[in-house]
PDB file of N, CA and C in Angstrom:
ATOM      1  N   UNK A   1       7.022  -3.038  -1.503  1.00  0.00           N
ATOM      2  CA  UNK A   1       8.014  -2.867  -1.118  1.00  0.00           C
ATOM      3  C   UNK A   1       8.688  -3.490  -0.245  1.00  0.00           C
ATOM      4  N   UNK A   2       8.376  -4.028   0.937  1.00  0.00           N
ATOM      5  CA  UNK A   2       8.880  -4.867   1.875  1.00  0.00           C
ATOM      6  C   UNK A   2       9.544  -6.628   1.386  1.00  0.00           C
ATOM      7  N   UNK A   3       8.940  -6.445   0.160  1.00  0.00           N
ATOM      8  CA  UNK A   3       9.353  -8.110  -0.155  1.00  0.00           C
ATOM      9  C   UNK A   3      10.677  -7.945  -1.277  1.00  0.00           C
ATOM     10  N   UNK A   4      11.114  -6.910  -1.494  1.00  0.00           N
ATOM     11  CA  UNK A   4      12.197  -6.232  -2.395  1.00  0.00           C
ATOM     12  C   UNK A   4      12.119  -6.936  -3.790  1.00  0.00           C
ATOM     13  N   UNK A   5      11.069  -6.900  -4.283  1.00  0.00           N
ATOM     14  CA  UNK A   5      10.587  -7.432  -5.436  1.00  0.00           C
ATOM     15  C   UNK A   5       9.144  -6.937  -5.582  1.00  0.00           C
ATOM     16  N   UNK A   6       8.734  -6.650  -6.686  1.00  0.00           N
ATOM     17  CA  UNK A   6       7.207  -6.314  -7.134  1.00  0.00           C
ATOM     18  C   UNK A   6       6.883  -8.045  -7.501  1.00  0.00           C
ATOM     19  N   UNK A   7       5.929  -8.201  -6.807  1.00  0.00           N
ATOM     20  CA  UNK A   7       5.077  -9.505  -6.948  1.00  0.00           C
ATOM     21  C   UNK A   7       4.447 -10.041  -7.845  1.00  0.00           C
ATOM     22  N   UNK A   8       4.108 -11.205  -8.085  1.00  0.00           N
ATOM     23  CA  UNK A   8       3.491 -11.452  -9.651  1.00  0.00           C
ATOM     24  C   UNK A   8       1.840 -10.782  -9.287  1.00  0.00           C
ATOM     25  N   UNK A   9       1.778 -10.871  -8.455  1.00  0.00           N
ATOM     26  CA  UNK A   9      -0.049 -10.632  -8.329  1.00  0.00           C
ATOM     27  C   UNK A   9      -0.068  -9.358  -8.583  1.00  0.00           C
ATOM     28  N   UNK A  10       1.101  -8.225  -7.969  1.00  0.00           N
ATOM     29  CA  UNK A  10       0.789  -7.335  -8.054  1.00  0.00           C
ATOM     30  C   UNK A  10       0.860  -6.363  -9.660  1.00  0.00           C
ATOM     31  N   UNK A  11       2.034  -7.412 -10.190  1.00  0.00           N
ATOM     32  CA  UNK A  11       2.136  -6.953 -11.714  1.00  0.00           C
ATOM     33  C   UNK A  11       1.420  -7.337 -12.850  1.00  0.00           C
ATOM     34  N   UNK A  12       0.572  -8.325 -12.164  1.00  0.00           N
ATOM     35  CA  UNK A  12      -0.729  -8.508 -12.951  1.00  0.00           C
ATOM     36  C   UNK A  12      -2.021  -7.779 -12.678  1.00  0.00           C
ATOM     37  N   UNK A  13      -2.013  -7.443 -11.756  1.00  0.00           N
ATOM     38  CA  UNK A  13      -3.095  -6.399 -11.534  1.00  0.00           C
ATOM     39  C   UNK A  13      -3.036  -5.137 -11.805  1.00  0.00           C
ATOM     40  N   UNK A  14      -1.550  -4.485 -12.057  1.00  0.00           N
ATOM     41  CA  UNK A  14      -1.329  -3.388 -12.733  1.00  0.00           C
ATOM     42  C   UNK A  14      -1.128  -3.152 -14.490  1.00  0.00           C
ATOM     43  N   UNK A  15      -1.031  -4.409 -14.778  1.00  0.00           N
ATOM     44  CA  UNK A  15      -1.131  -4.653 -16.104  1.00  0.00           C
ATOM     45  C   UNK A  15       0.055  -3.463 -16.897  1.00  0.00           C
ATOM     46  N   UNK A  16      -1.077  -2.956 -17.932  1.00  0.00           N
ATOM     47  CA  UNK A  16      -0.038  -2.222 -18.808  1.00  0.00           C
ATOM     48  C   UNK A  16       0.371  -0.965 -17.541  1.00  0.00           C
ATOM     49  N   UNK A  17      -0.032  -0.573 -16.476  1.00  0.00           N
ATOM     50  CA  UNK A  17       0.365   0.323 -15.913  1.00  0.00           C
ATOM     51  C   UNK A  17       1.265  -0.072 -14.910  1.00  0.00           C
ATOM     52  N   UNK A  18       1.908  -1.519 -14.630  1.00  0.00           N
ATOM     53  CA  UNK A  18       2.873  -2.097 -14.096  1.00  0.00           C
ATOM     54  C   UNK A  18       4.122  -1.058 -14.272  1.00  0.00           C
ATOM     55  N   UNK A  19       5.109  -0.789 -13.267  1.00  0.00           N
ATOM     56  CA  UNK A  19       6.590   0.120 -13.361  1.00  0.00           C
ATOM     57  C   UNK A  19       7.552  -0.852 -14.306  1.00  0.00           C
ATOM     58  N   UNK A  20       7.985   0.126 -14.652  1.00  0.00           N
ATOM     59  CA  UNK A  20       9.409  -0.806 -15.719  1.00  0.00           C
ATOM     60  C   UNK A  20      10.580  -0.484 -14.747  1.00  0.00           C
ATOM     61  N   UNK A  21      11.417  -1.688 -14.881  1.00  0.00           N
ATOM     62  CA  UNK A  21      12.241  -1.522 -13.941  1.00  0.00           C
ATOM     63  C   UNK A  21      13.559  -2.578 -13.994  1.00  0.00           C
ATOM     64  N   UNK A  22      14.493  -1.949 -13.598  1.00  0.00           N
ATOM     65  CA  UNK A  22      15.764  -3.026 -14.279  1.00  0.00           C
ATOM     66  C   UNK A  22      16.470  -4.015 -12.862  1.00  0.00           C
ATOM     67  N   UNK A  23      17.325  -4.719 -13.368  1.00  0.00           N
ATOM     68  CA  UNK A  23      18.013  -5.767 -12.451  1.00  0.00           C
ATOM     69  C   UNK A  23      18.370  -4.498 -11.120  1.00  0.00           C
ATOM     70  N   UNK A  24      19.048  -3.310 -11.576  1.00  0.00           N
ATOM     71  CA  UNK A  24      19.783  -2.644 -10.594  1.00  0.00           C
ATOM     72  C   UNK A  24      18.418  -2.162  -9.555  1.00  0.00           C
ATOM     73  N   UNK A  25      17.485  -1.851 -10.464  1.00  0.00           N
ATOM     74  CA  UNK A  25      16.474  -1.226  -9.166  1.00  0.00           C
ATOM     75  C   UNK A  25      16.030  -2.133  -8.233  1.00  0.00           C
ATOM     76  N   UNK A  26      15.791  -3.666  -8.687  1.00  0.00           N
ATOM     77  CA  UNK A  26      15.080  -4.503  -7.789  1.00  0.00           C
ATOM     78  C   UNK A  26      16.784  -4.729  -6.590  1.00  0.00           C
ATOM     79  N   UNK A  27      17.835  -4.351  -7.237  1.00  0.00           N
ATOM     80  CA  UNK A  27      18.789  -4.713  -6.106  1.00  0.00           C
ATOM     81  C   UNK A  27      18.785  -3.616  -5.124  1.00  0.00           C
ATOM     82  N   UNK A  28      18.154  -2.171  -5.265  1.00  0.00           N
ATOM     83  CA  UNK A  28      18.120  -1.238  -4.548  1.00  0.00           C
ATOM     84  C   UNK A  28      16.937  -1.342  -3.520  1.00  0.00           C
ATOM     85  N   UNK A  29      16.046  -2.111  -4.450  1.00  0.00           N
ATOM     86  CA  UNK A  29      14.602  -2.147  -3.654  1.00  0.00           C
ATOM     87  C   UNK A  29      14.830  -3.376  -2.870  1.00  0.00           C
ATOM     88  N   UNK A  30      15.366  -4.322  -2.490  1.00  0.00           N
ATOM     89  CA  UNK A  30      15.746  -5.352  -1.983  1.00  0.00           C
ATOM     90  C   UNK A  30      16.927  -4.765  -0.889  1.00  0.00           C
ATOM     91  N   UNK A  31      17.438  -3.879  -0.724  1.00  0.00           N
ATOM     92  CA  UNK A  31      18.020  -3.716   0.346  1.00  0.00           C
ATOM     93  C   UNK A  31      17.363  -3.547   1.017  1.00  0.00           C
ATOM     94  N   UNK A  32      18.052  -3.738   2.848  1.00  0.00           N
ATOM     95  CA  UNK A  32      17.382  -3.777   4.067  1.00  0.00           C
ATOM     96  C   UNK A  32      16.972  -2.368   4.501  1.00  0.00           C
ATOM     97  N   UNK A  33      16.090  -2.083   5.361  1.00  0.00           N
ATOM     98  CA  UNK A  33      15.748  -0.783   5.739  1.00  0.00           C
ATOM     99  C   UNK A  33      15.792  -0.585   7.521  1.00  0.00           C
ATOM    100  N   UNK A  34      15.804   0.266   8.024  1.00  0.00           N
ATOM    101  CA  UNK A  34      15.784   0.400   9.028  1.00  0.00           C
ATOM    102  C   UNK A  34      14.606   1.044   9.611  1.00  0.00           C
ATOM    103  N   UNK A  35      13.636   1.731   8.763  1.00  0.00           N
ATOM    104  CA  UNK A  35      12.509   2.459   9.059  1.00  0.00           C
ATOM    105  C   UNK A  35      11.723   2.469   8.361  1.00  0.00           C
ATOM    106  N   UNK A  36      10.226   2.146   8.170  1.00  0.00           N
ATOM    107  CA  UNK A  36       9.418   2.519   7.388  1.00  0.00           C
ATOM    108  C   UNK A  36       8.168   3.265   7.867  1.00  0.00           C
ATOM    109  N   UNK A  37       8.123   4.411   7.431  1.00  0.00           N
ATOM    110  CA  UNK A  37       6.975   5.420   7.576  1.00  0.00           C
ATOM    111  C   UNK A  37       5.799   5.427   6.732  1.00  0.00           C
ATOM    112  N   UNK A  38       4.892   5.649   7.279  1.00  0.00           N
ATOM    113  CA  UNK A  38       3.506   5.544   6.320  1.00  0.00           C
ATOM    114  C   UNK A  38       2.962   6.951   6.543  1.00  0.00           C
ATOM    115  N   UNK A  39       2.527   7.616   5.680  1.00  0.00           N
ATOM    116  CA  UNK A  39       1.433   9.235   5.730  1.00  0.00           C
ATOM    117  C   UNK A  39       0.272   8.520   5.651  1.00  0.00           C
ATOM    118  N   UNK A  40      -0.858   8.522   6.157  1.00  0.00           N
ATOM    119  CA  UNK A  40      -2.368   8.361   5.982  1.00  0.00           C
ATOM    120  C   UNK A  40      -2.966   9.500   6.051  1.00  0.00           C
ATOM    121  N   UNK A  41      -3.521  10.056   5.103  1.00  0.00           N
ATOM    122  CA  UNK A  41      -4.206  11.413   4.953  1.00  0.00           C
ATOM    123  C   UNK A  41      -5.902  11.243   5.102  1.00  0.00           C
ATOM    124  N   UNK A  42      -6.266  10.056   4.702  1.00  0.00           N
ATOM    125  CA  UNK A  42      -7.867   9.904   4.442  1.00  0.00           C
ATOM    126  C   UNK A  42      -8.112   8.821   4.776  1.00  0.00           C
ATOM    127  N   UNK A  43      -7.944   8.353   5.996  1.00  0.00           N
ATOM    128  CA  UNK A  43      -8.153   6.972   6.342  1.00  0.00           C
ATOM    129  C   UNK A  43      -9.386   6.075   5.869  1.00  0.00           C
ATOM    130  N   UNK A  44      -9.564   5.013   4.841  1.00  0.00           N
ATOM    131  CA  UNK A  44     -10.389   4.840   4.297  1.00  0.00           C
ATOM    132  C   UNK A  44     -10.381   3.143   3.852  1.00  0.00           C
ATOM    133  N   UNK A  45      -9.539   2.689   3.517  1.00  0.00           N
ATOM    134  CA  UNK A  45      -9.232   1.373   3.115  1.00  0.00           C
ATOM    135  C   UNK A  45      -7.655   1.016   3.424  1.00  0.00           C
ATOM    136  N   UNK A  46      -7.509  -0.045   3.794  1.00  0.00           N
ATOM    137  CA  UNK A  46      -6.074  -0.162   4.673  1.00  0.00           C
ATOM    138  C   UNK A  46      -5.808  -1.635   4.053  1.00  0.00           C
ATOM    139  N   UNK A  47      -4.900  -2.221   4.064  1.00  0.00           N
ATOM    140  CA  UNK A  47      -4.695  -3.440   3.799  1.00  0.00           C
ATOM    141  C   UNK A  47      -3.623  -4.117   5.004  1.00  0.00           C
ATOM    142  N   UNK A  48      -3.735  -5.532   4.917  1.00  0.00           N
ATOM    143  CA  UNK A  48      -3.290  -6.419   5.919  1.00  0.00           C
ATOM    144  C   UNK A  48      -2.402  -7.635   5.607  1.00  0.00           C
ATOM    145  N   UNK A  49      -1.492  -8.140   5.726  1.00  0.00           N
ATOM    146  CA  UNK A  49      -1.058  -9.197   5.151  1.00  0.00           C
ATOM    147  C   UNK A  49      -1.744 -10.717   5.114  1.00  0.00           C
ATOM    148  N   UNK A  50      -2.047 -11.285   4.148  1.00  0.00           N
ATOM    149  CA  UNK A  50      -2.304 -12.531   3.665  1.00  0.00           C
ATOM    150  C   UNK A  50      -2.077 -13.549   3.267  1.00  0.00           C
ATOM    151  N   UNK A  51      -2.230 -14.706   3.389  1.00  0.00           N
ATOM    152  CA  UNK A  51      -2.005 -15.738   2.737  1.00  0.00           C
ATOM    153  C   UNK A  51      -2.724 -16.271   1.441  1.00  0.00           C
ATOM    154  N   UNK A  52      -2.462 -15.336   0.550  1.00  0.00           N
ATOM    155  CA  UNK A  52      -3.252 -15.440  -0.581  1.00  0.00           C
ATOM    156  C   UNK A  52      -2.166 -14.936  -1.656  1.00  0.00           C
ATOM    157  N   UNK A  53      -2.846 -15.406  -2.968  1.00  0.00           N
ATOM    158  CA  UNK A  53      -1.838 -15.016  -4.152  1.00  0.00           C
ATOM    159  C   UNK A  53      -1.550 -13.617  -4.321  1.00  0.00           C
ATOM    160  N   UNK A  54      -2.309 -12.527  -4.077  1.00  0.00           N
ATOM    161  CA  UNK A  54      -2.147 -11.183  -3.925  1.00  0.00           C
ATOM    162  C   UNK A  54      -1.112 -10.541  -2.646  1.00  0.00           C
ATOM    163  N   UNK A  55      -1.337 -11.348  -1.386  1.00  0.00           N
ATOM    164  CA  UNK A  55      -0.001 -11.416  -0.408  1.00  0.00           C
ATOM    165  C   UNK A  55      -1.069 -10.785   0.682  1.00  0.00           C
ATOM    166  N   UNK A  56      -2.158  -9.595   0.348  1.00  0.00           N
ATOM    167  CA  UNK A  56      -2.618  -8.971   1.311  1.00  0.00           C
ATOM    168  C   UNK A  56      -4.347  -8.803   0.889  1.00  0.00           C
ATOM    169  N   UNK A  57      -4.874  -8.313   2.143  1.00  0.00           N
ATOM    170  CA  UNK A  57      -6.660  -8.501   1.839  1.00  0.00           C
ATOM    171  C   UNK A  57      -6.737  -6.985   2.752  1.00  0.00           C
ATOM    172  N   UNK A  58      -7.809  -6.342   1.623  1.00  0.00           N
ATOM    173  CA  UNK A  58      -8.117  -4.975   1.860  1.00  0.00           C
ATOM    174  C   UNK A  58      -9.385  -4.997   2.877  1.00  0.00           C
ATOM    175  N   UNK A  59      -9.197  -4.264   3.846  1.00  0.00           N
ATOM    176  CA  UNK A  59      -9.764  -3.776   4.786  1.00  0.00           C
ATOM    177  C   UNK A  59     -10.869  -2.309   5.095  1.00  0.00           C
ATOM    178  N   UNK A  60     -11.759  -2.006   4.701  1.00  0.00           N
ATOM    179  CA  UNK A  60     -12.852  -0.912   4.760  1.00  0.00           C
ATOM    180  C   UNK A  60     -12.693  -0.625   6.291  1.00  0.00           C
ATOM    181  N   UNK A  61     -12.339   0.969   6.702  1.00  0.00           N
ATOM    182  CA  UNK A  61     -11.932   1.014   7.666  1.00  0.00           C
ATOM    183  C   UNK A  61     -12.944   2.833   7.709  1.00  0.00           C
ATOM    184  N   UNK A  62     -13.865   3.039   8.565  1.00  0.00           N
ATOM    185  CA  UNK A  62     -14.231   4.361   8.868  1.00  0.00           C
ATOM    186  C   UNK A  62     -13.866   5.040   9.922  1.00  0.00           C
ATOM    187  N   UNK A  63     -13.726   6.128   9.626  1.00  0.00           N
ATOM    188  CA  UNK A  63     -13.218   6.719  11.211  1.00  0.00           C
ATOM    189  C   UNK A  63     -14.393   6.589  11.827  1.00  0.00           C
ATOM    190  N   UNK A  64     -14.366   6.643  13.300  1.00  0.00           N
ATOM    191  CA  UNK A  64     -15.427   6.616  14.345  1.00  0.00           C
ATOM    192  C   UNK A  64     -15.708   8.330  14.586  1.00  0.00           C
ATOM    193  N   UNK A  65     -16.272   9.268  14.189  1.00  0.00           N
ATOM    194  CA  UNK A  65     -16.383  10.523  14.093  1.00  0.00           C
ATOM    195  C   UNK A  65     -17.991  11.066  14.541  1.00  0.00           C
ATOM    196  N   UNK A  66     -17.876  11.563  15.746  1.00  0.00           N
ATOM    197  CA  UNK A  66     -19.689  11.783  16.329  1.00  0.00           C
ATOM    198  C   UNK A  66     -20.354  12.758  14.664  1.00  0.00           C
ATOM    199  N   UNK A  67     -19.491  14.027  14.752  1.00  0.00           N
ATOM    200  CA  UNK A  67     -19.977  14.998  13.823  1.00  0.00           C
ATOM    201  C   UNK A  67     -19.095  15.292  13.047  1.00  0.00           C
ATOM    202  N   UNK A  68     -19.284  15.256  11.343  1.00  0.00           N
ATOM    203  CA  UNK A  68     -18.580  15.866  10.939  1.00  0.00           C
ATOM    204  C   UNK A  68     -18.001  17.674  10.875  1.00  0.00           C
ATOM    205  N   UNK A  69     -17.126  18.154  10.802  1.00  0.00           N
ATOM    206  CA  UNK A  69     -16.780  19.583  10.680  1.00  0.00           C
ATOM    207  C   UNK A  69     -18.060  20.399   9.866  1.00  0.00           C
ATOM    208  N   UNK A  70     -18.612  21.341  10.291  1.00  0.00           N
ATOM    209  CA  UNK A  70     -19.570  21.892   9.141  1.00  0.00           C
ATOM    210  C   UNK A  70     -19.129  23.473   8.908  1.00  0.00           C
ATOM    211  N   UNK A  71     -19.457  23.612   7.919  1.00  0.00           N
ATOM    212  CA  UNK A  71     -19.547  25.444   7.812  1.00  0.00           C
ATOM    213  C   UNK A  71     -20.242  26.127   8.630  1.00  0.00           C
ATOM    214  N   UNK A  72     -19.950  26.690   8.767  1.00  0.00           N
ATOM    215  CA  UNK A  72     -20.682  28.319  10.010  1.00  0.00           C
ATOM    216  C   UNK A  72     -21.251  28.769   9.106  1.00  0.00           C
TER     217      UNK A  72
END
């Protein structure tokens, strides 16, 4: 999203499930943004930028909760 295009690594990993897009779609995707919001509902796997072909590195994160809620 922030690259203004779909990366080759993403398209390759998506294979047949890769999105179909036009030059107009890419023009819109590449437009500048003022704000990026993320909704994280189940903290589990995050990614960080990396200098690899994929452009990211997966991080496995577990919430630090002493006791999970239990039904009475």
